[in-house]
Amino acid sequence: MSPRDMARRVAHDIPDGSYVNLGIGLPTSVADVVPPDREIVYHSENGILGMGPAPASGTEDPELINAGKQPVTLLPGGAYFHHTDAFVMMRGGHLDITVLGAFQVSARGDLANWATDEASMPPAVGGAMDLAVGARRILVMTTHTTRDGRPKIVASCTYPLTAARVVHRIYTDLAVLDVEPDGLVVREMAPGLTAAQLREVTAAELRFGDDVAILQPA
């Protein structure tokens, strides 16, 4: 699935009326594909509530950006404020859902998304730790493997943890997986992908639901 298709699949699972934070990277695209029948209030840790989709080319406001320094829009009723207040919202349990990217996710829901062993990618935790433990539900949106084919879904994280046992559901370009008390359960798979092929690119034990659906954009 393409990144935009992944974003649509994530957006499909966000209930109407939710307060949601989108992490830097792939998750930011979720705000661009909100189903038309839903009102979702997007929060940005640099101080925005009511964030809208990316602006049309040529209409960008350099003073209205998200936490990843990307230009965004403000929906009617939206507001911007000091980032300290934004962190109070994150730490105070006021967010229903956080969608985060990941370098690794373990079979028990541990999240590693701020540091790797690559010198070209300096550590940058930002507000990830606050988001990972402050929201009621944590969704991860990531590619299933790294660019060189290494699995991101692992039995145990080898990178420094952002937070332990926090992830509820994982969305990748190959599958949708739930993190349950006894491990990972595959709920959806990309068209044409077999269970054996998915296991080959996953470094954690997988169980398959009784009615695994075909993963497709919502």
mmCIF file of C-alpha atoms in Angstrom:
data_model
loop_
_atom_site.group_PDB
_atom_site.id
_atom_site.type_symbol
_atom_site.label_atom_id
_atom_site.label_comp_id
_atom_site.label_asym_id
_atom_site.label_seq_id
_atom_site.Cartn_x
_atom_site.Cartn_y
_atom_site.Cartn_z
ATOM 1 C CA MET A 1 0.000 0.000 0.000
ATOM 2 C CA SER A 2 1.096 3.551 -0.652
ATOM 3 C CA PRO A 3 1.619 5.955 2.274
ATOM 4 C CA ARG A 4 -1.618 7.748 1.378
ATOM 5 C CA ASP A 5 -3.535 4.465 1.329
ATOM 6 C CA MET A 6 -2.047 3.633 4.728
ATOM 7 C CA ALA A 7 -3.191 7.019 6.014
ATOM 8 C CA ARG A 8 -6.735 6.375 4.778
ATOM 9 C CA ARG A 9 -6.755 3.018 6.542
ATOM 10 C CA VAL A 10 -5.679 4.612 9.829
ATOM 11 C CA ALA A 11 -8.192 7.449 9.479
ATOM 12 C CA HIS A 12 -10.973 4.906 8.964
ATOM 13 C CA ASP A 13 -10.403 3.608 12.526
ATOM 14 C CA ILE A 14 -10.507 7.007 14.247
ATOM 15 C CA PRO A 15 -13.985 7.607 15.725
ATOM 16 C CA ASP A 16 -15.951 10.774 15.132
ATOM 17 C CA GLY A 17 -15.271 13.438 17.758
ATOM 18 C CA SER A 18 -11.831 12.124 18.731
ATOM 19 C CA TYR A 19 -8.961 14.333 19.881
ATOM 20 C CA VAL A 20 -5.899 13.060 18.039
ATOM 21 C CA ASN A 21 -2.189 13.820 17.847
ATOM 22 C CA LEU A 22 -0.250 12.851 14.732
ATOM 23 C CA GLY A 23 3.441 12.106 15.073
ATOM 24 C CA ILE A 24 6.128 13.418 12.724
ATOM 25 C CA GLY A 25 6.615 11.589 9.430
ATOM 26 C CA LEU A 26 4.055 9.253 7.883
ATOM 27 C CA PRO A 27 1.329 9.927 10.502
ATOM 28 C CA THR A 28 0.987 13.590 9.521
ATOM 29 C CA SER A 29 -0.718 12.535 6.269
ATOM 30 C CA VAL A 30 -3.709 11.156 8.214
ATOM 31 C CA ALA A 31 -5.026 14.719 8.626
ATOM 32 C CA ASP A 32 -5.304 15.008 4.831
ATOM 33 C CA VAL A 33 -7.693 12.060 4.447
ATOM 34 C CA VAL A 34 -10.320 12.461 7.172
ATOM 35 C CA PRO A 35 -13.592 10.804 6.096
ATOM 36 C CA PRO A 36 -16.089 13.553 5.179
ATOM 37 C CA ASP A 37 -18.666 12.318 7.682
ATOM 38 C CA ARG A 38 -16.383 12.764 10.692
ATOM 39 C CA GLU A 39 -15.154 15.647 12.790
ATOM 40 C CA ILE A 40 -11.749 14.843 14.256
ATOM 41 C CA VAL A 41 -9.888 17.445 16.303
ATOM 42 C CA TYR A 42 -6.179 17.231 15.536
ATOM 43 C CA HIS A 43 -3.622 18.409 18.090
ATOM 44 C CA SER A 44 -0.012 19.353 17.427
ATOM 45 C CA GLU A 45 2.566 19.411 20.219
ATOM 46 C CA ASN A 46 3.933 22.764 19.108
ATOM 47 C CA GLY A 47 0.609 24.356 20.067
ATOM 48 C CA ILE A 48 -2.327 23.743 17.723
ATOM 49 C CA LEU A 49 -5.798 22.366 18.334
ATOM 50 C CA GLY A 50 -8.100 22.037 15.326
ATOM 51 C CA MET A 51 -5.359 21.476 12.765
ATOM 52 C CA GLY A 52 -6.551 20.932 9.212
ATOM 53 C CA PRO A 53 -4.986 19.338 6.116
ATOM 54 C CA ALA A 54 -1.970 20.647 4.263
ATOM 55 C CA PRO A 55 -2.662 23.928 2.424
ATOM 56 C CA ALA A 56 -2.841 24.198 -1.335
ATOM 57 C CA SER A 57 0.422 25.118 -3.020
ATOM 58 C CA GLY A 58 1.031 28.852 -2.815
ATOM 59 C CA THR A 59 -1.303 29.414 0.141
ATOM 60 C CA GLU A 60 1.090 28.329 2.912
ATOM 61 C CA ASP A 61 1.364 30.458 6.046
ATOM 62 C CA PRO A 62 4.965 30.238 7.346
ATOM 63 C CA GLU A 63 3.718 30.943 10.874
ATOM 64 C CA LEU A 64 1.227 28.060 10.849
ATOM 65 C CA ILE A 65 3.181 24.800 10.941
ATOM 66 C CA ASN A 66 2.945 21.447 12.692
ATOM 67 C CA ALA A 67 5.558 19.852 14.956
ATOM 68 C CA GLY A 68 7.422 18.592 11.892
ATOM 69 C CA LYS A 69 7.702 22.145 10.513
ATOM 70 C CA GLN A 70 5.244 21.350 7.700
ATOM 71 C CA PRO A 71 2.682 24.009 6.726
ATOM 72 C CA VAL A 72 -0.848 23.177 7.858
ATOM 73 C CA THR A 73 -4.262 24.822 7.960
ATOM 74 C CA LEU A 74 -6.516 25.733 10.864
ATOM 75 C CA LEU A 75 -10.124 24.555 10.792
ATOM 76 C CA PRO A 76 -13.022 26.788 11.953
ATOM 77 C CA GLY A 77 -12.929 26.933 15.745
ATOM 78 C CA GLY A 78 -9.270 25.942 15.856
ATOM 79 C CA ALA A 79 -6.682 27.658 18.022
ATOM 80 C CA TYR A 80 -2.953 27.945 18.506
ATOM 81 C CA PHE A 81 -1.171 28.523 21.822
ATOM 82 C CA HIS A 82 2.064 28.092 23.763
ATOM 83 C CA HIS A 83 3.652 24.659 23.414
ATOM 84 C CA THR A 84 3.672 24.306 27.204
ATOM 85 C CA ASP A 85 -0.125 24.156 27.106
ATOM 86 C CA ALA A 86 0.094 21.591 24.302
ATOM 87 C CA PHE A 87 2.248 19.373 26.521
ATOM 88 C CA VAL A 88 -0.190 19.786 29.409
ATOM 89 C CA MET A 89 -2.863 18.346 27.108
ATOM 90 C CA MET A 90 -0.572 15.438 26.206
ATOM 91 C CA ARG A 91 0.518 14.633 29.744
ATOM 92 C CA GLY A 92 -2.895 15.207 31.278
ATOM 93 C CA GLY A 93 -4.631 12.393 29.440
ATOM 94 C CA HIS A 94 -6.707 14.678 27.206
ATOM 95 C CA LEU A 95 -5.908 12.944 23.913
ATOM 96 C CA ASP A 96 -7.996 10.002 22.751
ATOM 97 C CA ILE A 97 -5.536 8.711 20.172
ATOM 98 C CA THR A 98 -1.950 9.250 19.140
ATOM 99 C CA VAL A 99 -0.685 8.007 15.774
ATOM 100 C CA LEU A 100 3.087 7.559 15.847
ATOM 101 C CA GLY A 101 5.782 6.329 13.507
ATOM 102 C CA ALA A 102 8.245 3.682 14.641
ATOM 103 C CA PHE A 103 11.727 2.308 14.138
ATOM 104 C CA GLN A 104 10.660 -0.859 15.980
ATOM 105 C CA VAL A 105 7.562 -2.250 17.686
ATOM 106 C CA SER A 106 7.795 -5.379 19.834
ATOM 107 C CA ALA A 107 5.361 -8.258 20.159
ATOM 108 C CA ARG A 108 4.244 -6.931 23.534
ATOM 109 C CA GLY A 109 3.649 -3.383 22.305
ATOM 110 C CA ASP A 110 6.934 -1.726 23.232
ATOM 111 C CA LEU A 111 7.678 1.287 21.034
ATOM 112 C CA ALA A 112 11.077 2.513 19.844
ATOM 113 C CA ASN A 113 10.828 5.603 17.662
ATOM 114 C CA TRP A 114 13.403 8.171 18.731
ATOM 115 C CA ALA A 115 16.892 6.658 18.371
ATOM 116 C CA THR A 116 18.670 4.058 16.236
ATOM 117 C CA ASP A 117 22.239 2.867 15.816
ATOM 118 C CA GLU A 118 22.680 4.907 12.633
ATOM 119 C CA ALA A 119 25.040 7.869 12.965
ATOM 120 C CA SER A 120 23.208 9.717 10.178
ATOM 121 C CA MET A 121 20.018 9.771 12.292
ATOM 122 C CA PRO A 122 20.781 11.647 15.531
ATOM 123 C CA PRO A 123 18.464 10.913 18.490
ATOM 124 C CA ALA A 124 15.440 13.214 18.685
ATOM 125 C CA VAL A 125 12.797 12.226 21.188
ATOM 126 C CA GLY A 126 10.729 15.413 20.998
ATOM 127 C CA GLY A 127 7.362 14.798 22.624
ATOM 128 C CA ALA A 128 7.145 11.118 21.665
ATOM 129 C CA MET A 129 7.494 9.817 25.218
ATOM 130 C CA ASP A 130 4.794 12.160 26.488
ATOM 131 C CA LEU A 131 2.478 11.170 23.656
ATOM 132 C CA ALA A 132 3.117 7.455 24.043
ATOM 133 C CA VAL A 133 2.093 7.401 27.694
ATOM 134 C CA GLY A 134 -0.429 10.258 27.711
ATOM 135 C CA ALA A 135 -2.969 9.225 25.079
ATOM 136 C CA ARG A 136 -5.686 6.661 25.726
ATOM 137 C CA ARG A 137 -4.911 4.647 22.589
ATOM 138 C CA ILE A 138 -1.637 4.376 20.634
ATOM 139 C CA LEU A 139 -1.654 3.520 16.936
ATOM 140 C CA VAL A 140 1.573 2.982 14.998
ATOM 141 C CA MET A 141 1.828 3.741 11.276
ATOM 142 C CA THR A 142 5.044 2.536 9.661
ATOM 143 C CA THR A 143 6.508 0.537 6.818
ATOM 144 C CA HIS A 144 6.794 -3.161 7.658
ATOM 145 C CA THR A 145 10.546 -3.177 7.021
ATOM 146 C CA THR A 146 13.397 -0.697 6.756
ATOM 147 C CA ARG A 147 14.678 0.433 3.355
ATOM 148 C CA ASP A 148 17.263 -2.355 3.448
ATOM 149 C CA GLY A 149 14.699 -5.002 4.348
ATOM 150 C CA ARG A 150 15.152 -5.358 8.105
ATOM 151 C CA PRO A 151 11.958 -6.096 10.058
ATOM 152 C CA LYS A 152 10.475 -3.321 12.162
ATOM 153 C CA ILE A 153 8.049 -5.686 13.916
ATOM 154 C CA VAL A 154 10.263 -7.620 16.334
ATOM 155 C CA ALA A 155 10.102 -9.964 19.309
ATOM 156 C CA SER A 156 11.982 -7.433 21.473
ATOM 157 C CA CYS A 157 13.180 -3.934 20.595
ATOM 158 C CA THR A 158 16.926 -3.474 20.272
ATOM 159 C CA TYR A 159 16.704 0.320 20.042
ATOM 160 C CA PRO A 160 16.095 2.541 23.103
ATOM 161 C CA LEU A 161 12.441 2.437 24.091
ATOM 162 C CA THR A 162 10.117 5.390 23.826
ATOM 163 C CA ALA A 163 7.631 3.600 26.090
ATOM 164 C CA ALA A 164 6.891 0.024 27.153
ATOM 165 C CA ARG A 165 3.677 -1.892 26.421
ATOM 166 C CA VAL A 166 1.774 1.069 24.973
ATOM 167 C CA VAL A 167 0.945 0.173 21.353
ATOM 168 C CA HIS A 168 -2.573 -1.077 20.638
ATOM 169 C CA ARG A 169 -2.586 -1.492 16.851
ATOM 170 C CA ILE A 170 0.051 -1.437 14.080
ATOM 171 C CA TYR A 171 -0.646 -0.349 10.489
ATOM 172 C CA THR A 172 1.977 -1.148 7.860
ATOM 173 C CA ASP A 173 2.095 -1.294 4.078
ATOM 174 C CA LEU A 174 1.605 -5.066 4.377
ATOM 175 C CA ALA A 175 -0.751 -5.676 7.283
ATOM 176 C CA VAL A 176 -2.838 -4.478 10.209
ATOM 177 C CA LEU A 177 -1.894 -6.134 13.492
ATOM 178 C CA ASP A 178 -3.364 -5.924 16.980
ATOM 179 C CA VAL A 179 -1.149 -6.114 20.047
ATOM 180 C CA GLU A 180 -2.859 -8.474 22.486
ATOM 181 C CA PRO A 181 -1.714 -9.810 25.892
ATOM 182 C CA ASP A 182 -0.396 -12.995 24.282
ATOM 183 C CA GLY A 183 1.241 -11.370 21.256
ATOM 184 C CA LEU A 184 0.513 -10.062 17.776
ATOM 185 C CA VAL A 185 -2.645 -10.945 15.870
ATOM 186 C CA VAL A 186 -2.903 -10.264 12.129
ATOM 187 C CA ARG A 187 -6.271 -8.741 11.211
ATOM 188 C CA GLU A 188 -5.659 -7.669 7.597
ATOM 189 C CA MET A 189 -3.066 -8.436 4.911
ATOM 190 C CA ALA A 190 -2.180 -6.812 1.602
ATOM 191 C CA PRO A 191 -3.746 -8.375 -1.511
ATOM 192 C CA GLY A 192 -1.802 -11.397 -2.763
ATOM 193 C CA LEU A 193 0.377 -11.635 0.346
ATOM 194 C CA THR A 194 0.559 -15.041 2.005
ATOM 195 C CA ALA A 195 0.957 -15.812 5.694
ATOM 196 C CA ALA A 196 4.361 -17.338 4.972
ATOM 197 C CA GLN A 197 5.544 -14.196 3.162
ATOM 198 C CA LEU A 198 4.394 -11.969 6.023
ATOM 199 C CA ARG A 199 6.226 -14.163 8.542
ATOM 200 C CA GLU A 200 9.421 -13.878 6.458
ATOM 201 C CA VAL A 201 9.529 -10.098 6.938
ATOM 202 C CA THR A 202 8.430 -10.096 10.581
ATOM 203 C CA ALA A 203 10.850 -10.849 13.424
ATOM 204 C CA ALA A 204 8.114 -11.723 15.924
ATOM 205 C CA GLU A 205 5.691 -14.596 16.241
ATOM 206 C CA LEU A 206 2.374 -13.965 14.504
ATOM 207 C CA ARG A 207 -1.076 -15.378 15.038
ATOM 208 C CA PHE A 208 -3.730 -14.970 12.378
ATOM 209 C CA GLY A 209 -7.327 -14.100 13.140
ATOM 210 C CA ASP A 210 -10.087 -16.422 11.996
ATOM 211 C CA ASP A 211 -11.315 -13.901 9.444
ATOM 212 C CA VAL A 212 -8.211 -12.077 8.156
ATOM 213 C CA ALA A 213 -9.434 -9.407 5.720
ATOM 214 C CA ILE A 214 -7.767 -8.009 2.618
ATOM 215 C CA LEU A 215 -5.985 -4.765 3.438
ATOM 216 C CA GLN A 216 -7.173 -1.984 1.199
ATOM 217 C CA PRO A 217 -7.725 1.758 1.457
ATOM 218 C CA ALA A 218 -10.876 2.596 3.376
#
